[in-house]
Amino acid sequence: MVSIDVWNAAVDFPIFDAKSRSLKKAVLGKAGGTIGTDSRVPIIEALRDITLSLQHGDRVGLVGHNGAGKSTLLRLLAGIYEPTRGSARIIGRVAPVFDLGVGMDPEISGYENIIIRGLFLGMTRKQMEKRVDDIAEFSELGNYLSMPLRTYSTGMRVRLALGVVTSIDPEILLLDEGIGAVDAAFLDKARDRLNDLVKRSGLLVFASHSDEFLMELCNTAIWMDHGQMKMRGSLREVLTAYKGRDPFQDMSAATLQRLGLADTPVLPNGDPAS
Amino acid sequence: MHPPNVIDRPVTPGASSSRSWSRAFGDIRDGFNSRQLWAHLGWQDIKQRYRRSVLGPLWITVGMGVTALGLGLLYSVIFPVKVSTFLPYVTVGFIVWNFVDGCLREGLDTFIANEGLIKHLPSPLSVYILRTVWRQTLLFLHNMVVYVIVAAIFFTSIDHPYSMLLNNGGTMHPGLSWMMLTAIPAFVLIAANGAWVAMLLGIISTRYRDIPQVINAVIQLLFYGTPIVWSLDTVNGASKVAKTVLQLNPLYHLVQVLRAPLIGQNPTWTSWCVVVAMAVVGWALALVAMKNYRARVPYWV
């Protein structure tokens, strides 16, 4: 069963500068007696008191201003940062899409990059070769897949990255805001595929500043502020509190229909009334 | 459509501390299992270095060939030795040293160089260790082409008992034989040593950025202090004390276990024991470092 449980977790970054990182201070400090005894490394509390539990089927949006800890929380959920205090338990195969440049080689073809990306996500070469056609079809990159990656636009890279992570049946999908570079038509397609994936096997956490994307992909949300969870609840509830207005308010009936919200009377907290 | 409290407080605290042996061993096990990943990354590193050059990775071989030939000739003029036996000696010494030196230098840098990947993708840390050691292994294999050529040219001078000195004095070496096959376990042992060095010093260097500088400063000295471009046979005049001191250089033993069988010499049992002991003690230290600081590396890079 896919799940992420985080218990009172904190992520503290030690800030090393040339002085505190070097051995000189550590060694000479001891040898020299009193001088430099106060060489404590300053610490940034990037996250604190994070307690949450995510289950199969959750589609969680992360909102919050720059530096609120959204990306750090995603990396905590990915298992990259193990909490400095508290604990985290991640059960399921994690597929993060954070920085699109990392782990991709600009000099080799899109096709080769698909394979590498897959290897990083724990697949084998053979398994990835089977999925190449599917990824090519989904990403609509066509012949571009045989071109070196440096010829790709940002949006094309996002398509490639999303194609890979959605093709490998990940259980925990973590998306950072970078995926905002794709066009509306592709987003539609991606949404169906992502929703499908979450329904089938997993959970999704998505950090974004775009209401539109959040509404397309998520049903619940967490509002991060100063490294803490300021609020959690349904997407509508959280977005209303965060933005100061209800983003679903001005939506056309067609959009609501598409998001599956139309014709269902909705309470202010986002719950269906029935 | 909107289930209210999906983000509940977990009932029980999550997994145990990140400083556990099981997680450290788990990391190493997962690292080995991602064989295709590190094998690919290591090979890609080499291809990238020689991209768009005509010879490609063959340049590694050519570079080693030039160095070995030049130094072999130069030093056989300086020392009273036979070119036909000294040139293979220098060549193999250089190839082995390159591997040891590469594992040490690039091992220190393992995590620092992979900062981006460590921060963006949740993969075991040992993947990066294996990537580094595998890259060095591939370089080593490229360089071995030079050994094969040199050994073929001078085969007739080293296939029987020989002395490296012009006056045929000094130590007599038994010459090439099936003992050559011991080079394989020797290489595995050296690679195992390279891996723990990368793991232990990689973690320390990530935290203390002066360590790579210190070691880079010392390593050049170690090169001259290790019999590679000179031979113990040529320092017959040296005092017993000097020879004893040389025995204390662990790099001498590392180089010796692999070099000796390849050029028909006999490594001493002391050398084998030292190399095995280094691997055991080193891995023990590296595992302790892995247990205690594995989870800190993403914070430190």
Short mmCIF file of N, CA and C in Angstrom, two decimals, chain B residues 115-270:
data_model
loop_
_atom_site.label_atom_id
_atom_site.label_comp_id
_atom_site.label_asym_id
_atom_site.label_seq_id
_atom_site.Cartn_x
_atom_site.Cartn_y
_atom_site.Cartn_z
N GLU B 115 26.43 16.76 -6.91
CA GLU B 115 25.51 17.55 -6.10
C GLU B 115 24.11 17.62 -6.70
N GLY B 116 24.03 17.97 -7.97
CA GLY B 116 22.73 18.14 -8.62
C GLY B 116 21.88 16.88 -8.52
N LEU B 117 22.50 15.76 -8.87
CA LEU B 117 21.74 14.50 -8.85
C LEU B 117 21.32 14.14 -7.44
N ILE B 118 22.21 14.33 -6.48
CA ILE B 118 21.90 13.96 -5.09
C ILE B 118 20.71 14.78 -4.59
N LYS B 119 20.67 16.05 -4.98
CA LYS B 119 19.59 16.90 -4.47
C LYS B 119 18.28 16.74 -5.22
N HIS B 120 18.32 16.12 -6.37
CA HIS B 120 17.09 16.06 -7.16
C HIS B 120 16.51 14.68 -7.36
N LEU B 121 17.31 13.67 -7.18
CA LEU B 121 16.78 12.34 -7.42
C LEU B 121 17.10 11.44 -6.23
N PRO B 122 16.10 10.75 -5.73
CA PRO B 122 16.34 9.88 -4.58
C PRO B 122 16.98 8.57 -4.99
N SER B 123 18.31 8.55 -5.13
CA SER B 123 18.96 7.28 -5.41
C SER B 123 20.00 7.02 -4.34
N PRO B 124 20.38 5.75 -4.15
CA PRO B 124 21.35 5.45 -3.09
C PRO B 124 22.68 6.16 -3.34
N LEU B 125 23.34 6.58 -2.28
CA LEU B 125 24.62 7.28 -2.42
C LEU B 125 25.67 6.38 -3.07
N SER B 126 25.57 5.07 -2.80
CA SER B 126 26.61 4.19 -3.31
C SER B 126 26.62 4.15 -4.84
N VAL B 127 25.52 4.58 -5.47
CA VAL B 127 25.51 4.66 -6.93
C VAL B 127 26.64 5.57 -7.42
N TYR B 128 26.86 6.67 -6.71
CA TYR B 128 27.88 7.63 -7.15
C TYR B 128 29.28 7.09 -6.90
N ILE B 129 29.43 6.32 -5.80
CA ILE B 129 30.72 5.66 -5.53
C ILE B 129 31.03 4.70 -6.67
N LEU B 130 30.04 3.89 -7.00
CA LEU B 130 30.25 2.88 -8.04
C LEU B 130 30.49 3.54 -9.39
N ARG B 131 29.81 4.66 -9.62
CA ARG B 131 30.02 5.40 -10.86
C ARG B 131 31.49 5.81 -10.98
N THR B 132 32.03 6.35 -9.88
CA THR B 132 33.42 6.80 -9.89
C THR B 132 34.38 5.63 -10.09
N VAL B 133 34.18 4.56 -9.32
CA VAL B 133 35.10 3.43 -9.43
C VAL B 133 34.98 2.78 -10.80
N TRP B 134 33.77 2.69 -11.31
CA TRP B 134 33.57 2.09 -12.63
C TRP B 134 34.23 2.93 -13.72
N ARG B 135 34.13 4.25 -13.61
CA ARG B 135 34.78 5.13 -14.58
C ARG B 135 36.29 4.88 -14.58
N GLN B 136 36.86 4.77 -13.36
CA GLN B 136 38.29 4.52 -13.26
C GLN B 136 38.64 3.14 -13.82
N THR B 137 37.74 2.19 -13.63
CA THR B 137 37.98 0.85 -14.16
C THR B 137 38.02 0.89 -15.69
N LEU B 138 37.09 1.65 -16.28
CA LEU B 138 37.07 1.75 -17.74
C LEU B 138 38.35 2.42 -18.26
N LEU B 139 38.78 3.46 -17.53
CA LEU B 139 40.03 4.11 -17.93
C LEU B 139 41.18 3.10 -17.85
N PHE B 140 41.17 2.32 -16.77
CA PHE B 140 42.20 1.32 -16.56
C PHE B 140 42.22 0.33 -17.73
N LEU B 141 41.03 -0.11 -18.15
CA LEU B 141 40.97 -1.08 -19.23
C LEU B 141 41.50 -0.48 -20.53
N HIS B 142 41.20 0.79 -20.76
CA HIS B 142 41.76 1.46 -21.94
C HIS B 142 43.28 1.46 -21.88
N ASN B 143 43.79 1.74 -20.67
CA ASN B 143 45.24 1.81 -20.52
C ASN B 143 45.90 0.44 -20.65
N MET B 144 45.13 -0.60 -20.33
CA MET B 144 45.71 -1.93 -20.41
C MET B 144 46.09 -2.30 -21.84
N VAL B 145 45.49 -1.61 -22.81
CA VAL B 145 45.87 -1.85 -24.20
C VAL B 145 47.36 -1.56 -24.37
N VAL B 146 47.80 -0.49 -23.71
CA VAL B 146 49.22 -0.12 -23.79
C VAL B 146 50.06 -1.24 -23.19
N TYR B 147 49.57 -1.79 -22.06
CA TYR B 147 50.31 -2.89 -21.42
C TYR B 147 50.45 -4.07 -22.38
N VAL B 148 49.34 -4.41 -23.04
CA VAL B 148 49.37 -5.56 -23.94
C VAL B 148 50.40 -5.32 -25.05
N ILE B 149 50.41 -4.11 -25.60
CA ILE B 149 51.36 -3.81 -26.67
C ILE B 149 52.80 -3.90 -26.16
N VAL B 150 53.04 -3.25 -25.01
CA VAL B 150 54.40 -3.23 -24.47
C VAL B 150 54.85 -4.66 -24.11
N ALA B 151 53.94 -5.40 -23.48
CA ALA B 151 54.29 -6.76 -23.08
C ALA B 151 54.58 -7.62 -24.31
N ALA B 152 53.85 -7.38 -25.40
CA ALA B 152 54.08 -8.15 -26.62
C ALA B 152 55.45 -7.82 -27.20
N ILE B 153 55.79 -6.52 -27.20
CA ILE B 153 57.07 -6.11 -27.78
C ILE B 153 58.25 -6.69 -26.99
N PHE B 154 58.13 -6.60 -25.66
CA PHE B 154 59.27 -7.01 -24.82
C PHE B 154 59.09 -8.41 -24.24
N PHE B 155 58.17 -9.19 -24.87
CA PHE B 155 57.85 -10.49 -24.30
C PHE B 155 59.09 -11.35 -24.08
N THR B 156 59.99 -11.30 -25.05
CA THR B 156 61.17 -12.16 -24.97
C THR B 156 62.11 -11.77 -23.84
N SER B 157 62.01 -10.53 -23.35
CA SER B 157 62.90 -10.14 -22.25
C SER B 157 62.32 -10.44 -20.88
N ILE B 158 61.00 -10.65 -20.82
CA ILE B 158 60.44 -10.88 -19.48
C ILE B 158 59.78 -12.24 -19.36
N ASP B 159 59.91 -13.10 -20.36
CA ASP B 159 59.26 -14.41 -20.24
C ASP B 159 60.16 -15.45 -19.57
N HIS B 160 61.35 -15.03 -19.15
CA HIS B 160 62.25 -15.95 -18.45
C HIS B 160 62.80 -15.19 -17.24
N PRO B 161 63.43 -15.91 -16.30
CA PRO B 161 63.97 -15.19 -15.14
C PRO B 161 64.89 -14.06 -15.59
N TYR B 162 64.69 -12.88 -15.04
CA TYR B 162 65.48 -11.74 -15.49
C TYR B 162 65.81 -10.80 -14.33
N SER B 163 66.77 -9.93 -14.58
CA SER B 163 67.08 -8.88 -13.63
C SER B 163 66.88 -7.56 -14.36
N MET B 164 66.46 -6.56 -13.64
CA MET B 164 66.22 -5.30 -14.32
C MET B 164 67.49 -4.50 -14.50
N LEU B 165 68.55 -4.88 -13.75
CA LEU B 165 69.77 -4.07 -13.79
C LEU B 165 70.65 -4.46 -14.97
N LEU B 166 71.43 -3.49 -15.45
CA LEU B 166 72.31 -3.70 -16.59
C LEU B 166 73.35 -4.77 -16.30
N ASN B 167 73.86 -4.78 -15.05
CA ASN B 167 74.92 -5.72 -14.71
C ASN B 167 74.38 -7.09 -14.27
N ASN B 168 73.05 -7.27 -14.50
CA ASN B 168 72.39 -8.52 -14.13
C ASN B 168 72.48 -8.86 -12.66
N GLY B 169 72.79 -7.88 -11.84
CA GLY B 169 72.83 -8.11 -10.40
C GLY B 169 71.46 -7.88 -9.80
N GLY B 170 71.43 -7.70 -8.51
CA GLY B 170 70.18 -7.39 -7.83
C GLY B 170 69.21 -8.56 -7.82
N THR B 171 67.95 -8.24 -7.59
CA THR B 171 66.93 -9.27 -7.47
C THR B 171 66.69 -9.95 -8.81
N MET B 172 66.59 -11.27 -8.78
CA MET B 172 66.19 -11.98 -9.99
C MET B 172 64.67 -12.17 -9.94
N HIS B 173 64.02 -11.82 -11.04
CA HIS B 173 62.57 -12.00 -11.10
C HIS B 173 62.25 -13.25 -11.90
N PRO B 174 61.21 -13.97 -11.51
CA PRO B 174 60.95 -15.28 -12.13
C PRO B 174 60.48 -15.20 -13.58
N GLY B 175 59.99 -14.05 -14.06
CA GLY B 175 59.48 -13.99 -15.44
C GLY B 175 58.00 -14.35 -15.51
N LEU B 176 57.40 -14.03 -16.65
CA LEU B 176 55.96 -14.23 -16.81
C LEU B 176 55.58 -15.70 -16.68
N SER B 177 54.48 -15.95 -16.00
CA SER B 177 53.99 -17.33 -15.88
C SER B 177 52.50 -17.25 -15.59
N TRP B 178 51.93 -18.40 -15.23
CA TRP B 178 50.51 -18.41 -14.93
C TRP B 178 50.18 -17.56 -13.71
N MET B 179 51.22 -17.20 -12.96
CA MET B 179 51.01 -16.33 -11.80
C MET B 179 50.37 -15.00 -12.21
N MET B 180 50.48 -14.72 -13.50
CA MET B 180 49.88 -13.51 -14.06
C MET B 180 48.40 -13.40 -13.69
N LEU B 181 47.74 -14.57 -13.59
CA LEU B 181 46.30 -14.55 -13.31
C LEU B 181 45.98 -13.95 -11.94
N THR B 182 46.96 -13.91 -11.05
CA THR B 182 46.69 -13.31 -9.74
C THR B 182 46.43 -11.80 -9.88
N ALA B 183 46.71 -11.27 -11.08
CA ALA B 183 46.41 -9.85 -11.32
C ALA B 183 44.91 -9.59 -11.18
N ILE B 184 44.11 -10.61 -11.48
CA ILE B 184 42.65 -10.39 -11.43
C ILE B 184 42.16 -10.16 -9.99
N PRO B 185 42.45 -11.10 -9.06
CA PRO B 185 42.06 -10.79 -7.68
C PRO B 185 42.74 -9.52 -7.17
N ALA B 186 43.96 -9.26 -7.63
CA ALA B 186 44.65 -8.04 -7.18
C ALA B 186 43.87 -6.81 -7.60
N PHE B 187 43.38 -6.83 -8.84
CA PHE B 187 42.63 -5.66 -9.30
C PHE B 187 41.34 -5.50 -8.50
N VAL B 188 40.67 -6.62 -8.26
CA VAL B 188 39.43 -6.56 -7.49
C VAL B 188 39.70 -5.95 -6.11
N LEU B 189 40.81 -6.36 -5.50
CA LEU B 189 41.17 -5.83 -4.18
C LEU B 189 41.44 -4.33 -4.24
N ILE B 190 42.15 -3.91 -5.28
CA ILE B 190 42.46 -2.48 -5.39
C ILE B 190 41.18 -1.68 -5.60
N ALA B 191 40.29 -2.23 -6.44
CA ALA B 191 39.02 -1.54 -6.68
C ALA B 191 38.21 -1.46 -5.39
N ALA B 192 38.24 -2.54 -4.59
CA ALA B 192 37.52 -2.52 -3.31
C ALA B 192 38.10 -1.44 -2.41
N ASN B 193 39.42 -1.30 -2.45
CA ASN B 193 40.05 -0.23 -1.67
C ASN B 193 39.64 1.14 -2.20
N GLY B 194 39.58 1.26 -3.53
CA GLY B 194 39.16 2.52 -4.12
C GLY B 194 37.75 2.89 -3.69
N ALA B 195 36.89 1.88 -3.60
CA ALA B 195 35.49 2.14 -3.26
C ALA B 195 35.36 2.65 -1.83
N TRP B 196 36.10 2.04 -0.90
CA TRP B 196 35.95 2.54 0.48
C TRP B 196 36.57 3.92 0.63
N VAL B 197 37.67 4.16 -0.11
CA VAL B 197 38.28 5.49 -0.05
C VAL B 197 37.27 6.53 -0.52
N ALA B 198 36.61 6.23 -1.66
CA ALA B 198 35.64 7.18 -2.19
C ALA B 198 34.50 7.39 -1.21
N MET B 199 34.08 6.31 -0.55
CA MET B 199 32.95 6.42 0.36
C MET B 199 33.33 7.21 1.61
N LEU B 200 34.43 6.81 2.24
CA LEU B 200 34.81 7.45 3.50
C LEU B 200 35.29 8.88 3.27
N LEU B 201 36.29 9.03 2.39
CA LEU B 201 36.83 10.37 2.16
C LEU B 201 35.83 11.24 1.41
N GLY B 202 34.98 10.62 0.59
CA GLY B 202 33.95 11.39 -0.10
C GLY B 202 33.03 12.06 0.91
N ILE B 203 32.62 11.31 1.93
CA ILE B 203 31.73 11.88 2.95
C ILE B 203 32.45 12.98 3.73
N ILE B 204 33.70 12.68 4.12
CA ILE B 204 34.45 13.68 4.92
C ILE B 204 34.70 14.94 4.09
N SER B 205 35.07 14.75 2.83
CA SER B 205 35.38 15.94 2.00
C SER B 205 34.16 16.79 1.73
N THR B 206 32.99 16.14 1.71
CA THR B 206 31.77 16.91 1.47
C THR B 206 31.53 17.86 2.64
N ARG B 207 31.89 17.39 3.83
CA ARG B 207 31.70 18.22 5.02
C ARG B 207 32.84 19.22 5.17
N TYR B 208 34.06 18.73 5.05
CA TYR B 208 35.24 19.60 5.21
C TYR B 208 35.92 19.77 3.87
N ARG B 209 35.74 20.91 3.26
CA ARG B 209 36.23 21.09 1.89
C ARG B 209 37.74 21.28 1.80
N ASP B 210 38.42 21.29 2.93
CA ASP B 210 39.88 21.40 2.86
C ASP B 210 40.54 20.05 2.61
N ILE B 211 39.82 18.98 2.94
CA ILE B 211 40.41 17.65 2.83
C ILE B 211 40.90 17.34 1.41
N PRO B 212 40.07 17.62 0.37
CA PRO B 212 40.59 17.33 -0.98
C PRO B 212 41.87 18.09 -1.27
N GLN B 213 41.96 19.31 -0.79
CA GLN B 213 43.18 20.09 -1.03
C GLN B 213 44.38 19.46 -0.34
N VAL B 214 44.17 19.04 0.91
CA VAL B 214 45.27 18.43 1.66
C VAL B 214 45.76 17.19 0.91
N ILE B 215 44.81 16.36 0.49
CA ILE B 215 45.21 15.10 -0.14
C ILE B 215 45.84 15.35 -1.50
N ASN B 216 45.31 16.33 -2.24
CA ASN B 216 45.94 16.66 -3.52
C ASN B 216 47.36 17.13 -3.35
N ALA B 217 47.60 17.81 -2.21
CA ALA B 217 48.96 18.29 -1.96
C ALA B 217 49.89 17.13 -1.65
N VAL B 218 49.37 16.12 -0.97
CA VAL B 218 50.22 15.02 -0.53
C VAL B 218 50.42 13.97 -1.62
N ILE B 219 49.43 13.87 -2.51
CA ILE B 219 49.44 12.73 -3.43
C ILE B 219 50.61 12.79 -4.41
N GLN B 220 50.98 14.00 -4.79
CA GLN B 220 52.12 14.17 -5.69
C GLN B 220 53.39 13.63 -5.04
N LEU B 221 53.50 13.93 -3.76
CA LEU B 221 54.65 13.47 -2.98
C LEU B 221 54.65 11.95 -2.92
N LEU B 222 53.46 11.39 -2.69
CA LEU B 222 53.36 9.93 -2.60
C LEU B 222 53.79 9.26 -3.89
N PHE B 223 53.48 9.94 -5.01
CA PHE B 223 53.87 9.38 -6.30
C PHE B 223 55.38 9.21 -6.37
N TYR B 224 56.10 10.24 -5.93
CA TYR B 224 57.55 10.14 -5.99
C TYR B 224 58.10 9.21 -4.92
N GLY B 225 57.35 9.05 -3.84
CA GLY B 225 57.79 8.17 -2.77
C GLY B 225 57.46 6.71 -3.03
N THR B 226 56.69 6.46 -4.07
CA THR B 226 56.32 5.08 -4.38
C THR B 226 57.14 4.63 -5.57
N PRO B 227 57.68 3.41 -5.51
CA PRO B 227 58.50 2.96 -6.64
C PRO B 227 57.66 2.73 -7.89
N ILE B 228 57.59 3.74 -8.73
CA ILE B 228 56.87 3.60 -9.99
C ILE B 228 57.80 3.94 -11.15
N VAL B 229 58.39 5.15 -11.11
CA VAL B 229 59.36 5.48 -12.15
C VAL B 229 60.77 5.08 -11.71
N TRP B 230 60.90 4.65 -10.48
CA TRP B 230 62.15 4.03 -10.06
C TRP B 230 61.80 2.69 -9.46
N SER B 231 62.82 1.88 -9.23
CA SER B 231 62.54 0.54 -8.72
C SER B 231 63.37 0.28 -7.48
N LEU B 232 62.85 -0.57 -6.63
CA LEU B 232 63.61 -0.94 -5.44
C LEU B 232 64.94 -1.58 -5.85
N ASP B 233 64.94 -2.24 -7.01
CA ASP B 233 66.17 -2.87 -7.47
C ASP B 233 67.27 -1.85 -7.72
N THR B 234 66.86 -0.66 -8.14
CA THR B 234 67.88 0.34 -8.50
C THR B 234 68.39 1.10 -7.30
N VAL B 235 67.79 0.90 -6.14
CA VAL B 235 68.29 1.62 -4.96
C VAL B 235 68.99 0.65 -4.02
N ASN B 236 69.73 -0.28 -4.63
CA ASN B 236 70.43 -1.27 -3.84
C ASN B 236 71.35 -0.65 -2.81
N GLY B 237 71.91 0.48 -3.21
CA GLY B 237 72.85 1.14 -2.32
C GLY B 237 72.17 1.71 -1.08
N ALA B 238 70.85 1.88 -1.14
CA ALA B 238 70.15 2.54 -0.04
C ALA B 238 70.25 1.71 1.24
N SER B 239 70.15 2.40 2.33
CA SER B 239 70.28 1.74 3.62
C SER B 239 69.06 0.86 3.89
N LYS B 240 69.20 -0.04 4.82
CA LYS B 240 68.08 -0.89 5.24
C LYS B 240 66.93 -0.05 5.76
N VAL B 241 67.32 1.03 6.45
CA VAL B 241 66.29 1.90 7.04
C VAL B 241 65.37 2.45 5.94
N ALA B 242 66.01 2.91 4.85
CA ALA B 242 65.22 3.48 3.76
C ALA B 242 64.23 2.45 3.23
N LYS B 243 64.71 1.21 3.07
CA LYS B 243 63.83 0.16 2.53
C LYS B 243 62.68 -0.15 3.49
N THR B 244 62.98 -0.10 4.79
CA THR B 244 61.94 -0.35 5.77
C THR B 244 60.88 0.74 5.72
N VAL B 245 61.38 1.97 5.57
CA VAL B 245 60.43 3.09 5.50
C VAL B 245 59.51 2.91 4.30
N LEU B 246 60.09 2.49 3.17
CA LEU B 246 59.29 2.29 1.97
C LEU B 246 58.20 1.25 2.18
N GLN B 247 58.54 0.23 2.98
CA GLN B 247 57.54 -0.81 3.26
C GLN B 247 56.33 -0.23 3.98
N LEU B 248 56.51 0.92 4.61
CA LEU B 248 55.41 1.51 5.36
C LEU B 248 54.45 2.28 4.46
N ASN B 249 54.86 2.48 3.20
CA ASN B 249 54.00 3.20 2.27
C ASN B 249 52.93 2.25 1.74
N PRO B 250 51.67 2.43 2.14
CA PRO B 250 50.65 1.46 1.72
C PRO B 250 50.45 1.46 0.21
N LEU B 251 50.72 2.60 -0.43
CA LEU B 251 50.52 2.65 -1.88
C LEU B 251 51.50 1.74 -2.61
N TYR B 252 52.68 1.55 -2.01
CA TYR B 252 53.66 0.64 -2.62
C TYR B 252 53.05 -0.75 -2.75
N HIS B 253 52.40 -1.20 -1.68
CA HIS B 253 51.82 -2.55 -1.68
C HIS B 253 50.65 -2.63 -2.65
N LEU B 254 49.85 -1.56 -2.68
CA LEU B 254 48.71 -1.54 -3.60
C LEU B 254 49.19 -1.70 -5.04
N VAL B 255 50.20 -0.91 -5.39
CA VAL B 255 50.71 -0.96 -6.76
C VAL B 255 51.35 -2.32 -7.01
N GLN B 256 52.08 -2.81 -6.03
CA GLN B 256 52.87 -4.01 -6.20
C GLN B 256 52.03 -5.26 -6.48
N VAL B 257 50.91 -5.43 -5.77
CA VAL B 257 50.15 -6.67 -5.97
C VAL B 257 49.61 -6.79 -7.39
N LEU B 258 49.38 -5.67 -8.03
CA LEU B 258 48.86 -5.75 -9.39
C LEU B 258 49.99 -5.68 -10.43
N ARG B 259 51.00 -4.89 -10.14
CA ARG B 259 52.06 -4.73 -11.13
C ARG B 259 52.92 -5.98 -11.25
N ALA B 260 53.31 -6.52 -10.10
CA ALA B 260 54.26 -7.63 -10.12
C ALA B 260 53.81 -8.80 -11.00
N PRO B 261 52.58 -9.32 -10.83
CA PRO B 261 52.23 -10.46 -11.67
C PRO B 261 52.19 -10.13 -13.16
N LEU B 262 51.92 -8.86 -13.49
CA LEU B 262 51.81 -8.50 -14.91
C LEU B 262 53.16 -8.44 -15.60
N ILE B 263 54.24 -8.28 -14.84
CA ILE B 263 55.55 -8.22 -15.50
C ILE B 263 56.47 -9.33 -14.99
N GLY B 264 55.85 -10.38 -14.50
CA GLY B 264 56.63 -11.55 -14.13
C GLY B 264 57.48 -11.36 -12.89
N GLN B 265 56.98 -10.59 -11.94
CA GLN B 265 57.68 -10.49 -10.66
C GLN B 265 56.78 -11.08 -9.58
N ASN B 266 57.35 -11.26 -8.41
CA ASN B 266 56.59 -11.85 -7.33
C ASN B 266 56.27 -10.81 -6.26
N PRO B 267 55.00 -10.53 -6.03
CA PRO B 267 54.71 -9.65 -4.89
C PRO B 267 54.94 -10.45 -3.61
N THR B 268 55.37 -9.77 -2.58
CA THR B 268 55.59 -10.49 -1.32
C THR B 268 54.25 -10.73 -0.64
N TRP B 269 54.26 -11.69 0.27
CA TRP B 269 53.05 -11.95 1.04
C TRP B 269 52.67 -10.73 1.87
N THR B 270 53.71 -10.00 2.29
CA THR B 270 53.42 -8.77 3.05
C THR B 270 52.51 -7.86 2.25
#
